[in-house]
């Protein structure tokens, strides 16, 4: 009986992924390795689960295991939000220069364009959401961490002015690491510039919906991101002015673990709503419908 318990484990045959032989030999006796195409799988930054990229796309780039909302670039955001073939881009050829001749800035701009496929950290335009027309400004964190330079401020200001002239609702999707240091005071001036444009828009009775995505900090959070008539955020999105470490060092206190998350800000009155990404288009469509925007039918009834 004891002999049976401690008997050697059976050996099982391994089926190679490719046939060995047929004109070549496997000298090392190792199983040939399969090449996994780049981009086939994605790893969740929060829980570490591995998921097929196609399935992740179908789920709006939200982890099916933990619900983590992965970052989207501007074009992905537009694709998930705007009705198909309805988006017309504004100022697509407007690009940043190097007004202060900051060392290395010009080459970094070129690198960011190649990496992101964008010309700046924001894409603006007009489109339909559930059939309702709106002017949109969509920031992209993958271009210079969504930092706000003079061109970002100019494009957003122009989009606000178009919404004012056409009497259309305005929706801005924010994500940013703050003002772009390579442009110094020119970058900081965009806070006042965009805020002044929004004040004129508000005086005309325009509807402005601000959508906070992860992360939204610095000058963007201190200006147009928090000036919406309705402020929405995606689950888990971090937003605030200063970073957690800076605040803790300043006040010499430990902050709550969920500090600056969308849920924390909702609880403390900084938000009107936290909306899951899959519901966001329907939510925006219903809000446009409720505020009397002329157009199509609200999504999701």
Short mmCIF file of C-alpha atoms in Angstrom, two decimals:
data_model
loop_
_atom_site.label_atom_id
_atom_site.label_comp_id
_atom_site.label_asym_id
_atom_site.label_seq_id
_atom_site.Cartn_x
_atom_site.Cartn_y
_atom_site.Cartn_z
CA UNK A 1 0.00 0.00 0.00
CA UNK A 2 2.77 2.46 1.02
CA UNK A 3 4.67 1.49 -2.08
CA UNK A 4 1.73 2.62 -4.20
CA UNK A 5 1.59 5.98 -2.40
CA UNK A 6 5.19 6.82 -3.11
CA UNK A 7 5.44 5.48 -6.62
CA UNK A 8 7.06 7.63 -9.24
CA UNK A 9 4.89 10.16 -11.03
CA UNK A 10 3.86 9.20 -14.48
CA UNK A 11 5.50 10.95 -17.34
CA UNK A 12 3.23 12.57 -19.86
CA UNK A 13 4.13 13.33 -23.45
CA UNK A 14 4.37 16.96 -24.54
CA UNK A 15 2.96 17.80 -27.91
CA UNK A 16 5.19 20.41 -29.57
CA UNK A 17 3.59 23.46 -31.13
CA UNK A 18 5.40 22.66 -34.39
CA UNK A 19 6.63 19.43 -35.86
CA UNK A 20 10.28 18.75 -35.17
CA UNK A 21 12.18 17.44 -38.15
CA UNK A 22 11.11 17.82 -41.74
CA UNK A 23 14.41 19.21 -42.87
CA UNK A 24 15.59 20.55 -39.49
CA UNK A 25 16.59 19.08 -36.16
CA UNK A 26 15.78 20.16 -32.63
CA UNK A 27 19.28 19.77 -31.19
CA UNK A 28 18.43 21.10 -27.74
CA UNK A 29 15.47 18.79 -27.46
CA UNK A 30 13.34 21.75 -26.45
CA UNK A 31 9.80 22.46 -27.43
CA UNK A 32 9.65 25.14 -30.14
CA UNK A 33 8.30 28.41 -28.78
CA UNK A 34 5.21 30.00 -30.22
CA UNK A 35 5.40 33.65 -31.14
CA UNK A 36 2.61 35.68 -29.51
CA UNK A 37 1.63 38.60 -31.74
CA UNK A 38 2.27 41.98 -30.16
CA UNK A 39 -0.89 43.59 -28.82
CA UNK A 40 -2.84 40.32 -28.65
CA UNK A 41 -3.08 40.43 -24.84
CA UNK A 42 -3.27 43.21 -22.27
CA UNK A 43 -2.47 43.25 -18.57
CA UNK A 44 -4.65 45.22 -16.17
CA UNK A 45 -2.49 47.81 -14.33
CA UNK A 46 -4.57 47.39 -11.19
CA UNK A 47 -5.27 43.68 -10.67
CA UNK A 48 -2.74 42.19 -13.11
CA UNK A 49 -5.25 39.97 -14.94
CA UNK A 50 -4.46 39.13 -18.57
CA UNK A 51 -7.17 39.75 -21.13
CA UNK A 52 -7.53 39.51 -24.89
CA UNK A 53 -7.22 42.94 -26.47
CA UNK A 54 -10.32 42.38 -28.64
CA UNK A 55 -12.43 41.48 -25.61
CA UNK A 56 -11.06 44.51 -23.78
CA UNK A 57 -12.08 46.72 -26.70
CA UNK A 58 -15.61 45.31 -26.61
CA UNK A 59 -15.73 46.15 -22.90
CA UNK A 60 -14.73 49.81 -23.53
CA UNK A 61 -11.24 49.11 -22.16
CA UNK A 62 -12.61 48.37 -18.71
CA UNK A 63 -11.11 45.38 -16.87
CA UNK A 64 -13.72 42.62 -16.63
CA UNK A 65 -12.06 41.32 -13.47
CA UNK A 66 -11.79 44.41 -11.25
CA UNK A 67 -13.62 47.15 -13.18
CA UNK A 68 -10.52 49.33 -13.63
CA UNK A 69 -11.06 51.99 -16.31
CA UNK A 70 -7.95 52.03 -18.46
CA UNK A 71 -6.82 55.29 -20.02
CA UNK A 72 -8.09 56.13 -23.48
CA UNK A 73 -6.44 58.36 -26.03
CA UNK A 74 -8.47 61.12 -27.63
CA UNK A 75 -9.47 59.17 -30.75
CA UNK A 76 -10.59 56.14 -28.74
CA UNK A 77 -12.70 58.41 -26.52
CA UNK A 78 -14.34 59.99 -29.55
CA UNK A 79 -15.05 56.57 -31.06
CA UNK A 80 -16.76 55.37 -27.87
CA UNK A 81 -18.75 58.57 -27.37
CA UNK A 82 -19.72 60.14 -30.69
CA UNK A 83 -22.16 58.66 -33.21
CA UNK A 84 -20.40 56.91 -36.07
CA UNK A 85 -19.18 59.15 -38.91
CA UNK A 86 -20.60 62.27 -37.26
CA UNK A 87 -17.43 63.90 -35.91
CA UNK A 88 -15.87 66.88 -37.67
CA UNK A 89 -12.53 68.00 -36.24
CA UNK A 90 -11.59 71.64 -35.62
CA UNK A 91 -8.12 73.17 -35.95
CA UNK A 92 -6.51 69.83 -36.79
CA UNK A 93 -3.32 71.48 -38.07
CA UNK A 94 -2.76 73.70 -35.05
CA UNK A 95 0.56 72.63 -33.46
CA UNK A 96 2.82 73.83 -30.65
CA UNK A 97 6.04 75.68 -31.40
CA UNK A 98 8.86 76.49 -29.01
CA UNK A 99 8.14 80.13 -28.10
CA UNK A 100 10.63 80.28 -25.22
CA UNK A 101 13.29 78.14 -26.92
CA UNK A 102 13.24 75.79 -23.97
CA UNK A 103 16.14 73.28 -24.19
CA UNK A 104 15.03 70.01 -25.80
CA UNK A 105 11.37 71.03 -26.09
CA UNK A 106 11.18 70.98 -29.89
CA UNK A 107 12.58 67.44 -30.11
CA UNK A 108 10.25 66.25 -27.34
CA UNK A 109 7.27 67.60 -29.26
CA UNK A 110 8.35 65.57 -32.30
CA UNK A 111 8.70 62.45 -30.13
CA UNK A 112 5.24 62.96 -28.64
CA UNK A 113 3.69 63.30 -32.09
CA UNK A 114 5.26 60.04 -33.23
CA UNK A 115 4.35 58.18 -30.05
CA UNK A 116 0.73 59.30 -29.81
CA UNK A 117 -0.19 59.86 -33.44
CA UNK A 118 -1.62 63.25 -32.41
CA UNK A 119 -0.43 66.79 -33.07
CA UNK A 120 -1.40 68.08 -29.62
CA UNK A 121 -2.82 66.96 -26.28
CA UNK A 122 -6.41 67.83 -27.22
CA UNK A 123 -8.71 67.07 -30.15
CA UNK A 124 -11.67 69.40 -30.68
CA UNK A 125 -14.65 69.20 -32.99
CA UNK A 126 -18.38 68.83 -33.44
CA UNK A 127 -20.41 65.64 -33.51
CA UNK A 128 -23.61 63.87 -32.57
CA UNK A 129 -24.21 61.97 -29.33
CA UNK A 130 -27.35 59.87 -29.62
CA UNK A 131 -28.39 62.20 -32.42
CA UNK A 132 -27.89 65.36 -30.35
CA UNK A 133 -25.31 67.87 -31.66
CA UNK A 134 -22.51 69.03 -29.38
CA UNK A 135 -19.09 70.65 -29.50
CA UNK A 136 -16.39 68.49 -27.91
CA UNK A 137 -12.87 68.93 -26.63
CA UNK A 138 -11.16 65.64 -25.78
CA UNK A 139 -7.80 65.63 -24.00
CA UNK A 140 -5.27 62.83 -24.43
CA UNK A 141 -2.87 61.82 -21.66
CA UNK A 142 -0.55 60.02 -24.07
CA UNK A 143 0.60 63.35 -25.55
CA UNK A 144 2.92 65.03 -23.05
CA UNK A 145 0.79 63.65 -20.15
CA UNK A 146 -2.07 65.84 -21.33
CA UNK A 147 -0.20 68.95 -20.22
CA UNK A 148 -1.81 72.27 -21.10
CA UNK A 149 0.31 74.49 -23.30
CA UNK A 150 -0.71 77.51 -25.34
CA UNK A 151 -2.09 75.43 -28.23
CA UNK A 152 -4.21 73.28 -25.91
CA UNK A 153 -5.67 76.42 -24.38
CA UNK A 154 -6.20 78.00 -27.82
CA UNK A 155 -7.98 74.94 -29.24
CA UNK A 156 -10.27 74.62 -26.23
CA UNK A 157 -11.03 78.36 -26.29
CA UNK A 158 -11.90 78.19 -29.99
CA UNK A 159 -14.17 75.20 -29.35
CA UNK A 160 -15.96 77.15 -26.60
CA UNK A 161 -16.40 80.10 -28.98
CA UNK A 162 -17.88 77.84 -31.68
CA UNK A 163 -20.34 76.43 -29.13
CA UNK A 164 -21.24 80.00 -28.14
CA UNK A 165 -21.79 81.17 -31.73
CA UNK A 166 -23.78 78.10 -32.78
CA UNK A 167 -25.72 77.86 -29.49
CA UNK A 168 -24.61 74.26 -29.02
CA UNK A 169 -23.85 72.37 -25.82
CA UNK A 170 -20.19 71.92 -24.88
CA UNK A 171 -18.60 68.73 -23.54
CA UNK A 172 -14.96 68.65 -22.42
CA UNK A 173 -13.21 65.40 -21.48
CA UNK A 174 -10.31 66.30 -19.22
CA UNK A 175 -7.15 64.38 -18.43
CA UNK A 176 -3.92 66.19 -17.61
CA UNK A 177 -0.77 66.30 -15.57
CA UNK A 178 -1.09 70.10 -15.33
CA UNK A 179 0.41 73.12 -17.07
CA UNK A 180 3.26 72.52 -19.54
CA UNK A 181 6.39 73.79 -17.83
CA UNK A 182 8.29 74.24 -21.11
CA UNK A 183 5.95 77.13 -21.93
CA UNK A 184 6.08 78.74 -18.48
CA UNK A 185 3.75 81.75 -18.08
CA UNK A 186 2.24 81.18 -21.54
CA UNK A 187 0.91 77.87 -20.26
CA UNK A 188 -0.45 79.35 -17.02
CA UNK A 189 -2.27 82.07 -18.99
CA UNK A 190 -4.46 79.37 -20.57
CA UNK A 191 -6.25 78.89 -17.25
CA UNK A 192 -7.60 82.47 -17.37
CA UNK A 193 -8.15 82.34 -21.12
CA UNK A 194 -10.34 79.24 -21.11
CA UNK A 195 -12.19 80.36 -17.97
CA UNK A 196 -13.01 83.73 -19.56
CA UNK A 197 -14.36 82.00 -22.67
CA UNK A 198 -16.53 79.78 -20.47
CA UNK A 199 -17.85 82.84 -18.63
CA UNK A 200 -19.04 84.32 -21.95
CA UNK A 201 -20.54 80.94 -22.88
CA UNK A 202 -22.37 80.85 -19.54
CA UNK A 203 -23.73 84.38 -20.02
CA UNK A 204 -25.32 83.20 -23.28
CA UNK A 205 -27.04 80.37 -21.40
CA UNK A 206 -24.90 77.58 -22.85
CA UNK A 207 -24.82 74.08 -21.36
CA UNK A 208 -21.34 72.87 -20.39
CA UNK A 209 -20.80 69.27 -19.28
CA UNK A 210 -17.35 68.52 -17.86
CA UNK A 211 -16.22 64.87 -17.86
CA UNK A 212 -13.29 64.07 -15.56
CA UNK A 213 -11.12 61.12 -16.53
CA UNK A 214 -8.02 59.66 -14.90
CA UNK A 215 -5.93 61.62 -14.02
CA UNK A 216 -6.94 65.30 -14.04
CA UNK A 217 -4.65 67.53 -12.01
CA UNK A 218 -2.92 70.92 -11.87
CA UNK A 219 -3.99 73.85 -14.00
CA UNK A 220 -6.66 71.92 -15.90
CA UNK A 221 -8.46 70.91 -12.70
CA UNK A 222 -8.07 74.49 -11.42
CA UNK A 223 -9.76 75.96 -14.50
CA UNK A 224 -12.17 74.56 -17.09
CA UNK A 225 -12.42 71.02 -15.69
CA UNK A 226 -14.24 72.21 -12.57
CA UNK A 227 -16.39 74.92 -14.19
CA UNK A 228 -19.02 72.66 -15.71
CA UNK A 229 -22.74 73.10 -15.18
CA UNK A 230 -22.71 69.33 -14.73
CA UNK A 231 -19.52 67.54 -13.67
CA UNK A 232 -19.20 63.80 -14.28
CA UNK A 233 -16.27 61.47 -13.60
CA UNK A 234 -15.39 57.92 -14.50
CA UNK A 235 -15.07 55.41 -11.62
CA UNK A 236 -11.72 55.61 -9.83
CA UNK A 237 -10.59 58.71 -11.71
CA UNK A 238 -8.03 60.75 -9.75
CA UNK A 239 -8.49 64.48 -9.84
CA UNK A 240 -7.40 67.43 -7.78
CA UNK A 241 -4.95 70.32 -7.93
CA UNK A 242 -1.84 69.23 -6.02
CA UNK A 243 -0.59 65.65 -5.75
CA UNK A 244 -1.13 63.44 -2.73
CA UNK A 245 2.51 63.52 -1.57
CA UNK A 246 2.71 67.32 -1.76
CA UNK A 247 -0.48 67.70 0.29
CA UNK A 248 0.64 65.20 2.94
CA UNK A 249 3.99 66.94 3.31
CA UNK A 250 2.28 70.33 3.56
CA UNK A 251 -0.36 69.45 6.16
CA UNK A 252 1.78 66.74 7.81
CA UNK A 253 -1.11 64.31 7.95
CA UNK A 254 -1.89 60.97 6.35
CA UNK A 255 -4.67 61.23 3.79
CA UNK A 256 -7.40 58.59 3.29
CA UNK A 257 -6.57 55.78 0.85
CA UNK A 258 -9.35 56.86 -1.53
CA UNK A 259 -8.40 60.56 -1.40
CA UNK A 260 -8.89 62.39 -4.72
CA UNK A 261 -10.75 59.49 -6.34
CA UNK A 262 -14.03 60.16 -8.16
CA UNK A 263 -15.96 58.39 -5.41
CA UNK A 264 -14.28 60.47 -2.67
CA UNK A 265 -14.99 63.71 -4.55
CA UNK A 266 -18.60 62.72 -5.16
CA UNK A 267 -19.07 62.07 -1.45
CA UNK A 268 -17.61 65.51 -0.65
CA UNK A 269 -19.71 67.48 -3.14
CA UNK A 270 -17.15 68.03 -5.91
CA UNK A 271 -19.05 65.95 -8.48
CA UNK A 272 -22.61 65.49 -9.70
CA UNK A 273 -22.22 61.92 -10.92
CA UNK A 274 -19.82 59.00 -11.32
CA UNK A 275 -20.65 57.12 -14.51
CA UNK A 276 -19.32 53.80 -15.76
CA UNK A 277 -17.77 54.15 -19.21
CA UNK A 278 -20.27 51.81 -20.85
CA UNK A 279 -23.10 54.06 -19.62
CA UNK A 280 -21.45 57.39 -20.37
CA UNK A 281 -22.73 57.91 -23.91
CA UNK A 282 -26.29 57.17 -22.84
CA UNK A 283 -25.90 59.48 -19.82
CA UNK A 284 -24.66 62.36 -21.98
CA UNK A 285 -27.42 61.77 -24.51
CA UNK A 286 -30.10 61.88 -21.80
CA UNK A 287 -28.64 65.06 -20.29
CA UNK A 288 -28.69 66.76 -23.69
CA UNK A 289 -32.28 65.63 -24.17
CA UNK A 290 -33.34 66.86 -20.72
CA UNK A 291 -31.83 70.30 -21.39
CA UNK A 292 -33.81 70.75 -24.57
CA UNK A 293 -31.05 70.24 -27.13
CA UNK A 294 -32.64 69.83 -30.55
CA UNK A 295 -31.70 66.56 -32.15
CA UNK A 296 -32.18 62.81 -32.07
CA UNK A 297 -33.45 60.32 -29.57
CA UNK A 298 -31.76 59.68 -26.21
CA UNK A 299 -29.88 56.37 -26.07
CA UNK A 300 -31.19 53.74 -23.74
CA UNK A 301 -34.68 55.22 -23.44
#
